[in-house]
Amino acid sequence: MATTTSFEQIVNLGRETVKTTFEYIGETEAPLYKHFTRKKAMRLTEQGYRMPILTRKPGGHTSYNRSNVNFREPVAPESDSMRTYPAWYALPFKVDGSTLRDLKSGDANQFLSYENYMRLITEAAMKRLNYFFHGDGTGALAVCTSVLTGTGSATLNLQSLASSAAGEAETKGSVRLEVNQEYCIMNASTNAIKLIFTVTAILSKTSVTANVTTFTANTASGDPIVDAGATTSLSAYKKAPEGLRSLAANSGILQNVARADYTELKTPRVNGSDNPVNPYMFRQAKDLVRVAANDTMKGSNKLCVITPGQQGALCNQQFGLRRYEGNETVRGVASKFVDDDGDNILVDADGAEDRIYFLDDSSYKIGEQKSFGMFDEDGNQIRMLAGTNSSGSDAFAGSIGWGGNMIKDGLPKTDVYLDRLSQTDVTQQISLP
């Protein structure tokens, strides 16, 4: 009896079509990094870059009358210097010879090319540097809230709500952590490694499953989490380039000078006191700059670094400012907040959700000892691995990286920041499913 051939009977004899482009399931944008690296970089060597500052003006002021025409002893001016040095970052990769040859073959059936493979690595490196440019030089990617007491598998909970003494990555939960990556939990007081773990699963935006492989001390809530180092005694803690959190701050060290020694090095700050952001806070922030500089123009033409959620919170306030009459069509609110001071608003989801910066963009520079790219000083972008017998192997390795630092080459009083802004009902990275 005749039968009709169905597709299910011959499906294995056909050839599937494959989409010719691919996308990472997360996101790899780096807005802040790209903004600053568009500027011409200055040379930054191991000797560092010194920025002289006048810490005390000449003194000895007095007023007198004709009965005593003597002047006071003069008070000499004093000076100091801020200094910045390069920090280094690297992302290595290894690939076996067979895979490398296929990547470079140009074969139409070989979906991933060498160029696309390197693009994956480049985007991952730029994303990490974008985190650092928002940060404080510690390299913190997350903040622990769990007490872990030994090796083995454990659930690690991570902080997502900024405290009054907010540190880097406190609002990020598990967003910056990745499966199969190795991290260290640090003692922020002693800089010692408490434990080393590998992420085995992302349970939620605020927790992961961690396989603790090296244990030295119990963890505590508030411990920073950073990339692991080359050995179990090394970590990336306090080896990252400086970022906005340390260059525009009210306390701590500014380029190797203690703000506690010179109060003029403190960046003006508006304490949001956990209240929702509003235009009043923007005006207050700008006025702090105008007061500090005694110049009304210093509050204008700033670089405003803000997260999408905080900008949305500002935009949503337009609902209370609109009036509709009769059958007028109801329109949505504007997609972005714009002030009248000529500010350049840079929206970056990688920023801390509890703060907004207004920066004197011209005073921020990038210093480089090594430009971003391959470590190829020996003339090779990739190198054959020596192998077990040190006679070579069909496996290859390379690394991409950067050596430099962000520099605040100007006085902090030209910047201002808002922090401790409410995160309630503010869309942020941990809001994603």
Short mmCIF file of C-alpha atoms in Angstrom, two decimals:
data_model
loop_
_atom_site.label_atom_id
_atom_site.label_comp_id
_atom_site.label_asym_id
_atom_site.label_seq_id
_atom_site.Cartn_x
_atom_site.Cartn_y
_atom_site.Cartn_z
CA MET A 1 0.00 0.00 0.00
CA ALA A 2 1.35 3.44 -0.92
CA THR A 3 2.30 5.75 1.98
CA THR A 4 2.99 9.47 2.10
CA THR A 5 6.46 10.46 3.27
CA SER A 6 6.22 12.79 6.26
CA PHE A 7 8.78 15.33 7.40
CA GLU A 8 9.37 13.39 10.61
CA GLN A 9 10.62 10.42 8.55
CA ILE A 10 13.31 12.40 6.70
CA VAL A 11 14.21 15.09 9.25
CA ASN A 12 17.58 13.46 10.04
CA LEU A 13 18.61 13.65 6.38
CA GLY A 14 18.27 17.42 6.21
CA ARG A 15 20.51 20.25 7.29
CA GLU A 16 19.49 22.80 9.90
CA THR A 17 19.93 26.49 9.29
CA VAL A 18 21.66 28.40 12.07
CA LYS A 19 21.36 32.06 12.87
CA THR A 20 24.61 33.64 11.72
CA THR A 21 24.98 35.97 14.69
CA PHE A 22 24.89 35.28 18.39
CA GLU A 23 24.25 37.29 21.53
CA TYR A 24 25.42 36.93 25.11
CA ILE A 25 22.40 36.22 27.29
CA GLY A 26 23.38 39.00 29.69
CA GLU A 27 24.57 42.49 28.78
CA THR A 28 28.06 43.77 28.05
CA GLU A 29 27.62 47.54 27.83
CA ALA A 30 30.24 49.74 29.53
CA PRO A 31 28.99 53.35 29.33
CA LEU A 32 31.23 54.96 31.96
CA TYR A 33 34.36 53.15 30.75
CA LYS A 34 33.68 54.18 27.15
CA HIS A 35 33.02 57.80 28.16
CA PHE A 36 36.35 58.25 29.91
CA THR A 37 38.44 56.22 27.48
CA ARG A 38 37.24 58.37 24.57
CA LYS A 39 39.46 61.07 26.05
CA LYS A 40 43.10 61.20 25.04
CA ALA A 41 45.01 59.21 27.65
CA MET A 42 48.07 60.67 29.35
CA ARG A 43 51.22 58.65 30.01
CA LEU A 44 51.29 57.18 33.52
CA THR A 45 54.48 55.37 34.50
CA GLU A 46 55.62 53.45 37.57
CA GLN A 47 57.07 56.74 38.86
CA GLY A 48 53.51 58.00 39.14
CA TYR A 49 51.89 61.34 38.42
CA ARG A 50 52.31 64.07 41.03
CA MET A 51 49.73 66.83 41.49
CA PRO A 52 50.98 69.66 43.73
CA ILE A 53 48.35 71.30 45.92
CA LEU A 54 48.51 74.46 48.05
CA THR A 55 47.23 73.42 51.46
CA ARG A 56 47.61 76.76 53.28
CA LYS A 57 47.55 80.29 51.96
CA PRO A 58 49.99 82.94 53.25
CA GLY A 59 48.85 84.26 56.62
CA GLY A 60 49.52 86.87 59.24
CA HIS A 61 46.61 89.18 58.49
CA THR A 62 46.05 92.14 60.80
CA SER A 63 44.55 95.58 60.96
CA TYR A 64 46.15 98.43 62.90
CA ASN A 65 45.85 102.09 63.86
CA ARG A 66 48.39 104.87 64.09
CA SER A 67 49.12 104.27 67.76
CA ASN A 68 50.83 100.97 66.87
CA VAL A 69 52.00 100.48 63.34
CA ASN A 70 53.65 97.07 63.82
CA PHE A 71 52.66 94.11 61.65
CA ARG A 72 52.32 90.48 62.78
CA GLU A 73 54.72 87.68 62.05
CA PRO A 74 53.98 86.24 58.61
CA VAL A 75 52.58 82.71 58.25
CA ALA A 76 54.20 80.91 55.38
CA PRO A 77 52.12 79.03 52.80
CA GLU A 78 52.27 75.25 52.81
CA SER A 79 52.00 72.71 50.02
CA ASP A 80 51.60 68.98 49.54
CA SER A 81 51.20 66.63 46.61
CA MET A 82 48.67 64.08 45.51
CA ARG A 83 50.06 61.11 43.63
CA THR A 84 48.56 58.39 41.50
CA TYR A 85 50.11 55.24 40.07
CA PRO A 86 49.05 52.65 37.51
CA ALA A 87 47.03 49.61 38.50
CA TRP A 88 46.91 46.47 36.34
CA TYR A 89 44.11 44.25 35.16
CA ALA A 90 44.27 41.10 33.02
CA LEU A 91 41.89 38.53 31.55
CA PRO A 92 43.70 35.40 30.27
CA PHE A 93 42.43 32.76 27.86
CA LYS A 94 43.59 29.31 26.74
CA VAL A 95 42.59 27.43 23.59
CA ASP A 96 43.72 24.08 22.16
CA GLY A 97 45.37 23.99 18.75
CA SER A 98 42.53 22.20 16.98
CA THR A 99 40.00 24.79 18.15
CA LEU A 100 42.32 27.66 17.27
CA ARG A 101 42.86 26.37 13.74
CA ASP A 102 39.11 26.03 13.22
CA LEU A 103 38.51 29.54 14.57
CA LYS A 104 41.04 30.95 12.10
CA SER A 105 40.00 28.80 9.14
CA GLY A 106 37.30 31.07 7.74
CA ASP A 107 35.17 27.98 7.07
CA ALA A 108 31.53 28.99 6.58
CA ASN A 109 30.47 25.98 8.62
CA GLN A 110 32.65 27.12 11.54
CA PHE A 111 30.21 29.48 13.21
CA LEU A 112 32.52 31.15 15.74
CA SER A 113 35.47 32.95 14.14
CA TYR A 114 38.70 34.02 15.83
CA GLU A 115 37.55 37.63 15.56
CA ASN A 116 34.28 36.89 17.37
CA TYR A 117 36.09 34.81 19.97
CA MET A 118 38.35 37.77 20.77
CA ARG A 119 35.33 40.07 20.84
CA LEU A 120 33.81 37.94 23.59
CA ILE A 121 36.97 38.30 25.67
CA THR A 122 37.26 42.03 24.96
CA GLU A 123 33.67 42.74 26.00
CA ALA A 124 34.11 40.78 29.22
CA ALA A 125 37.26 42.77 30.06
CA MET A 126 35.64 46.13 29.29
CA LYS A 127 32.67 45.21 31.48
CA ARG A 128 34.94 44.46 34.42
CA LEU A 129 36.75 47.79 33.97
CA ASN A 130 33.39 49.56 33.86
CA TYR A 131 32.66 48.12 37.32
CA PHE A 132 36.04 49.39 38.53
CA PHE A 133 35.49 52.90 37.13
CA HIS A 134 32.39 53.15 39.33
CA GLY A 135 34.28 51.75 42.30
CA ASP A 136 36.73 52.72 45.02
CA GLY A 137 39.89 50.85 44.05
CA THR A 138 39.08 47.82 46.20
CA GLY A 139 37.82 45.77 43.25
CA ALA A 140 34.69 44.75 45.22
CA LEU A 141 32.12 42.94 43.07
CA ALA A 142 29.64 41.98 45.78
CA VAL A 143 29.21 42.16 49.56
CA CYS A 144 28.65 39.09 51.74
CA THR A 145 25.82 38.84 54.26
CA SER A 146 26.33 35.15 55.17
CA VAL A 147 28.44 33.54 57.88
CA LEU A 148 30.41 30.71 56.25
CA THR A 149 32.43 28.51 58.59
CA GLY A 150 34.21 25.93 56.45
CA THR A 151 34.79 24.34 53.06
CA GLY A 152 32.25 22.65 50.81
CA SER A 153 28.98 23.70 49.22
CA ALA A 154 27.05 26.52 50.84
CA THR A 155 24.46 29.17 50.07
CA LEU A 156 26.01 32.63 49.98
CA ASN A 157 23.67 35.59 50.50
CA LEU A 158 24.66 38.98 49.16
CA GLN A 159 23.79 42.52 50.12
CA SER A 160 21.48 44.52 47.85
CA LEU A 161 20.39 47.46 50.01
CA ALA A 162 22.88 50.24 50.70
CA SER A 163 23.58 51.06 54.34
CA SER A 164 24.27 54.50 55.78
CA ALA A 165 27.98 53.75 55.42
CA ALA A 166 27.56 52.33 51.94
CA GLY A 167 30.54 50.66 50.34
CA GLU A 168 31.20 49.56 46.78
CA ALA A 169 28.85 46.90 45.32
CA GLU A 170 26.47 46.96 48.31
CA THR A 171 23.46 47.41 46.00
CA LYS A 172 24.49 44.77 43.46
CA GLY A 173 23.56 41.46 45.11
CA SER A 174 24.83 38.63 42.89
CA VAL A 175 24.61 40.60 39.63
CA ARG A 176 28.38 40.81 39.10
CA LEU A 177 29.14 37.19 40.02
CA GLU A 178 29.32 34.46 37.37
CA VAL A 179 29.08 30.68 37.39
CA ASN A 180 32.44 28.82 37.41
CA GLN A 181 34.30 31.99 38.36
CA GLU A 182 36.50 32.02 41.45
CA TYR A 183 36.30 34.77 44.07
CA CYS A 184 37.75 35.71 47.46
CA ILE A 185 35.90 36.99 50.52
CA MET A 186 38.13 39.51 52.27
CA ASN A 187 38.74 40.88 55.74
CA ALA A 188 38.46 44.61 55.00
CA SER A 189 40.38 45.52 58.16
CA THR A 190 43.45 43.31 57.64
CA ASN A 191 43.27 42.76 53.85
CA ALA A 192 43.49 39.01 54.55
CA ILE A 193 41.64 36.36 52.54
CA LYS A 194 38.93 34.70 54.62
CA LEU A 195 38.00 32.12 52.02
CA ILE A 196 38.04 31.33 48.31
CA PHE A 197 34.97 29.99 46.54
CA THR A 198 33.67 29.10 43.09
CA VAL A 199 30.11 29.99 42.08
CA THR A 200 28.30 26.79 41.05
CA ALA A 201 24.82 28.27 40.55
CA ILE A 202 23.07 31.63 40.64
CA LEU A 203 20.04 31.07 42.87
CA SER A 204 18.66 34.61 42.66
CA LYS A 205 19.78 38.20 42.29
CA THR A 206 20.77 38.12 45.97
CA SER A 207 22.18 34.61 46.52
CA VAL A 208 24.42 31.98 44.91
CA THR A 209 25.57 28.45 45.60
CA ALA A 210 29.26 28.58 46.45
CA ASN A 211 31.78 25.78 46.61
CA VAL A 212 34.29 26.91 49.22
CA THR A 213 37.69 25.47 48.30
CA THR A 214 39.99 27.37 50.66
CA PHE A 215 38.97 28.39 54.17
CA THR A 216 40.93 30.55 56.62
CA ALA A 217 38.39 32.41 58.74
CA ASN A 218 34.64 32.75 59.21
CA THR A 219 32.95 35.35 57.05
CA ALA A 220 30.81 38.18 58.40
CA SER A 221 28.14 40.43 56.99
CA GLY A 222 29.77 43.31 55.16
CA ASP A 223 32.81 41.43 53.89
CA PRO A 224 33.75 42.46 50.32
CA ILE A 225 34.01 39.88 47.53
CA VAL A 226 36.68 40.30 44.84
CA ASP A 227 38.28 38.35 42.00
CA ALA A 228 40.68 35.63 43.10
CA GLY A 229 44.42 35.89 42.50
CA ALA A 230 46.94 33.62 40.82
CA THR A 231 47.44 31.56 44.01
CA THR A 232 45.46 30.89 47.19
CA SER A 233 47.47 33.59 48.97
CA LEU A 234 46.65 36.32 46.43
CA SER A 235 43.55 38.29 45.54
CA ALA A 236 42.56 41.34 43.51
CA TYR A 237 41.60 43.27 46.68
CA LYS A 238 42.73 46.92 46.62
CA LYS A 239 44.59 46.37 43.34
CA ALA A 240 41.94 47.77 41.01
CA PRO A 241 42.09 51.24 39.43
CA GLU A 242 40.43 54.10 41.28
CA GLY A 243 36.85 54.96 40.40
CA LEU A 244 34.20 57.56 41.13
CA ARG A 245 33.48 56.24 44.62
CA SER A 246 36.99 57.10 45.81
CA LEU A 247 37.71 60.15 43.62
CA ALA A 248 34.38 61.86 44.44
CA ALA A 249 33.95 61.14 48.14
CA ASN A 250 33.56 62.87 51.48
CA SER A 251 36.02 60.70 53.39
CA GLY A 252 38.94 58.34 52.89
CA ILE A 253 42.04 58.74 50.76
CA LEU A 254 42.21 60.89 47.64
CA GLN A 255 45.16 59.87 45.48
CA ASN A 256 47.37 58.99 48.46
CA VAL A 257 46.39 62.01 50.57
CA ALA A 258 44.04 61.67 53.56
CA ARG A 259 40.96 63.84 53.35
CA ALA A 260 41.02 63.92 57.16
CA ASP A 261 44.22 66.01 56.91
CA TYR A 262 42.75 68.54 54.49
CA THR A 263 39.00 69.09 54.66
CA GLU A 264 39.14 70.97 51.35
CA LEU A 265 39.75 67.63 49.64
CA LYS A 266 36.30 66.42 50.65
CA THR A 267 33.80 66.30 47.80
CA PRO A 268 30.55 68.16 48.63
CA ARG A 269 27.80 65.68 49.50
CA VAL A 270 24.03 65.69 49.77
CA ASN A 271 22.77 63.05 52.21
CA GLY A 272 19.50 61.73 50.83
CA SER A 273 18.64 60.20 54.23
CA ASP A 274 16.93 57.30 52.42
CA ASN A 275 14.38 59.66 50.81
CA PRO A 276 13.36 59.44 47.14
CA VAL A 277 15.41 61.57 44.77
CA ASN A 278 13.80 64.84 43.69
CA PRO A 279 14.73 68.05 41.82
CA TYR A 280 15.18 69.83 45.18
CA MET A 281 18.16 67.55 45.89
CA PHE A 282 19.62 68.41 42.50
CA ARG A 283 19.40 72.11 43.29
CA GLN A 284 20.90 71.58 46.73
CA ALA A 285 23.80 69.64 45.20
CA LYS A 286 24.50 72.33 42.63
CA ASP A 287 24.38 75.04 45.30
CA LEU A 288 27.00 73.20 47.34
CA VAL A 289 29.36 73.46 44.37
CA ARG A 290 28.51 77.14 43.90
CA VAL A 291 29.22 77.80 47.57
CA ALA A 292 32.47 75.78 47.63
CA ALA A 293 33.81 77.54 44.53
CA ASN A 294 32.04 80.85 45.22
CA ASP A 295 31.20 80.84 41.54
CA THR A 296 27.64 80.50 40.21
CA MET A 297 28.88 78.99 36.95
CA LYS A 298 30.57 76.03 38.64
CA GLY A 299 27.20 74.36 39.15
CA SER A 300 26.55 74.14 35.42
CA ASN A 301 27.70 71.89 32.58
CA LYS A 302 28.39 68.88 34.77
CA LEU A 303 28.67 65.21 33.87
CA CYS A 304 25.73 63.63 35.70
CA VAL A 305 26.26 59.91 36.30
CA ILE A 306 22.95 58.28 37.18
CA THR A 307 21.32 54.84 37.01
CA PRO A 308 18.24 54.19 34.84
CA GLY A 309 16.16 53.61 37.97
CA GLN A 310 17.00 56.92 39.63
CA GLN A 311 16.46 58.79 36.37
CA GLY A 312 13.11 57.03 36.06
CA ALA A 313 12.22 58.10 39.59
CA LEU A 314 12.80 61.71 38.54
CA CYS A 315 10.80 61.30 35.34
CA ASN A 316 7.87 59.75 37.20
CA GLN A 317 7.47 62.92 39.25
CA GLN A 318 6.16 64.58 36.10
CA PHE A 319 2.86 62.79 36.69
CA GLY A 320 2.15 65.25 39.48
CA LEU A 321 2.99 68.25 37.28
CA ARG A 322 0.63 67.55 34.38
CA ARG A 323 -2.88 68.92 33.99
CA TYR A 324 -5.42 67.63 31.53
CA GLU A 325 -8.58 69.41 30.42
CA GLY A 326 -11.66 68.10 28.68
CA ASN A 327 -10.94 65.30 26.21
CA GLU A 328 -7.22 66.03 25.86
CA THR A 329 -5.17 62.97 24.94
CA VAL A 330 -3.19 61.69 27.90
CA ARG A 331 0.48 61.33 27.06
CA GLY A 332 3.23 59.53 28.92
CA VAL A 333 5.99 61.28 30.79
CA ALA A 334 9.29 62.17 29.17
CA SER A 335 11.82 59.37 28.79
CA LYS A 336 14.59 61.26 30.55
CA PHE A 337 15.12 64.02 33.09
CA VAL A 338 16.91 67.13 31.80
CA ASP A 339 17.85 70.09 33.95
CA ASP A 340 18.48 73.64 32.76
CA ASP A 341 22.18 73.77 33.68
CA GLY A 342 23.48 72.16 30.49
CA ASP A 343 24.51 68.91 32.18
CA ASN A 344 25.54 65.86 30.18
CA ILE A 345 23.56 62.99 31.67
CA LEU A 346 25.31 59.61 31.47
CA VAL A 347 22.98 56.74 32.35
CA ASP A 348 24.75 53.56 33.47
CA ALA A 349 23.02 50.63 35.15
CA ASP A 350 26.35 49.49 36.64
CA GLY A 351 26.40 52.50 38.97
CA ALA A 352 25.35 52.26 42.61
CA GLU A 353 21.59 52.63 42.84
CA ASP A 354 21.75 54.81 45.93
CA ARG A 355 23.83 57.65 44.48
CA ILE A 356 24.16 60.24 41.72
CA TYR A 357 27.29 62.17 40.74
CA PHE A 358 27.70 65.66 39.26
CA LEU A 359 31.28 65.83 38.03
CA ASP A 360 33.58 68.41 36.51
CA ASP A 361 34.22 66.19 33.51
CA SER A 362 37.26 68.14 32.30
CA SER A 363 39.16 67.39 35.53
CA TYR A 364 38.90 63.62 35.08
CA LYS A 365 41.63 62.00 33.04
CA ILE A 366 42.81 58.54 32.16
CA GLY A 367 46.46 57.72 32.72
CA GLU A 368 47.86 54.67 30.94
CA GLN A 369 51.02 52.67 31.33
CA LYS A 370 49.61 49.97 29.07
CA SER A 371 46.80 50.72 26.67
CA PHE A 372 43.82 48.36 26.63
CA GLY A 373 44.54 45.32 24.48
CA MET A 374 46.60 42.16 24.18
CA PHE A 375 49.72 41.56 26.24
CA ASP A 376 51.95 41.32 23.17
CA GLU A 377 55.20 42.96 24.27
CA ASP A 378 57.06 39.83 23.13
CA GLY A 379 55.58 40.20 19.64
CA ASN A 380 53.01 37.41 20.09
CA GLN A 381 49.33 37.84 20.76
CA ILE A 382 49.02 34.15 21.61
CA ARG A 383 51.77 31.79 22.68
CA MET A 384 52.31 28.05 22.54
CA LEU A 385 52.16 26.48 25.99
CA ALA A 386 55.41 24.75 26.97
CA GLY A 387 53.71 21.43 27.80
CA THR A 388 54.63 18.70 30.26
CA ASN A 389 58.11 18.16 28.83
CA SER A 390 58.79 21.84 28.14
CA SER A 391 59.07 20.97 24.47
CA GLY A 392 55.83 22.55 23.29
CA SER A 393 52.20 21.51 22.97
CA ASP A 394 49.18 21.87 20.73
CA ALA A 395 47.66 24.39 23.13
CA PHE A 396 47.92 28.17 23.20
CA ALA A 397 47.34 31.04 25.61
CA GLY A 398 47.04 34.79 25.61
CA SER A 399 45.82 37.64 27.79
CA ILE A 400 44.03 40.91 27.33
CA GLY A 401 44.33 43.73 29.84
CA TRP A 402 45.05 47.31 30.82
CA GLY A 403 47.48 49.20 32.99
CA GLY A 404 46.57 52.66 34.21
CA ASN A 405 44.31 54.63 36.49
CA MET A 406 41.57 57.21 36.56
CA ILE A 407 42.90 60.58 37.70
CA LYS A 408 41.10 63.46 39.36
CA ASP A 409 43.33 66.34 38.21
CA GLY A 410 41.51 69.18 39.89
CA LEU A 411 39.99 70.17 43.20
CA PRO A 412 37.11 68.05 44.61
CA LYS A 413 34.99 71.14 45.32
CA THR A 414 34.06 71.24 41.62
CA ASP A 415 32.19 67.93 42.04
CA VAL A 416 29.21 66.94 44.17
CA TYR A 417 27.35 63.70 44.81
CA LEU A 418 24.08 62.55 46.31
CA ASP A 419 24.02 59.31 48.28
CA ARG A 420 21.74 57.33 50.58
CA LEU A 421 18.95 57.83 48.07
CA SER A 422 15.94 55.59 48.58
CA GLN A 423 15.98 52.33 46.65
CA THR A 424 12.32 51.64 47.40
CA ASP A 425 10.35 51.26 44.15
CA VAL A 426 13.50 52.15 42.18
CA THR A 427 14.18 49.82 39.29
CA GLN A 428 17.71 48.43 39.53
CA GLN A 429 19.81 45.49 38.36
CA ILE A 430 18.53 43.22 41.12
CA SER A 431 14.99 43.97 39.95
CA LEU A 432 15.54 41.80 36.90
CA PRO A 433 14.22 38.22 37.06
#
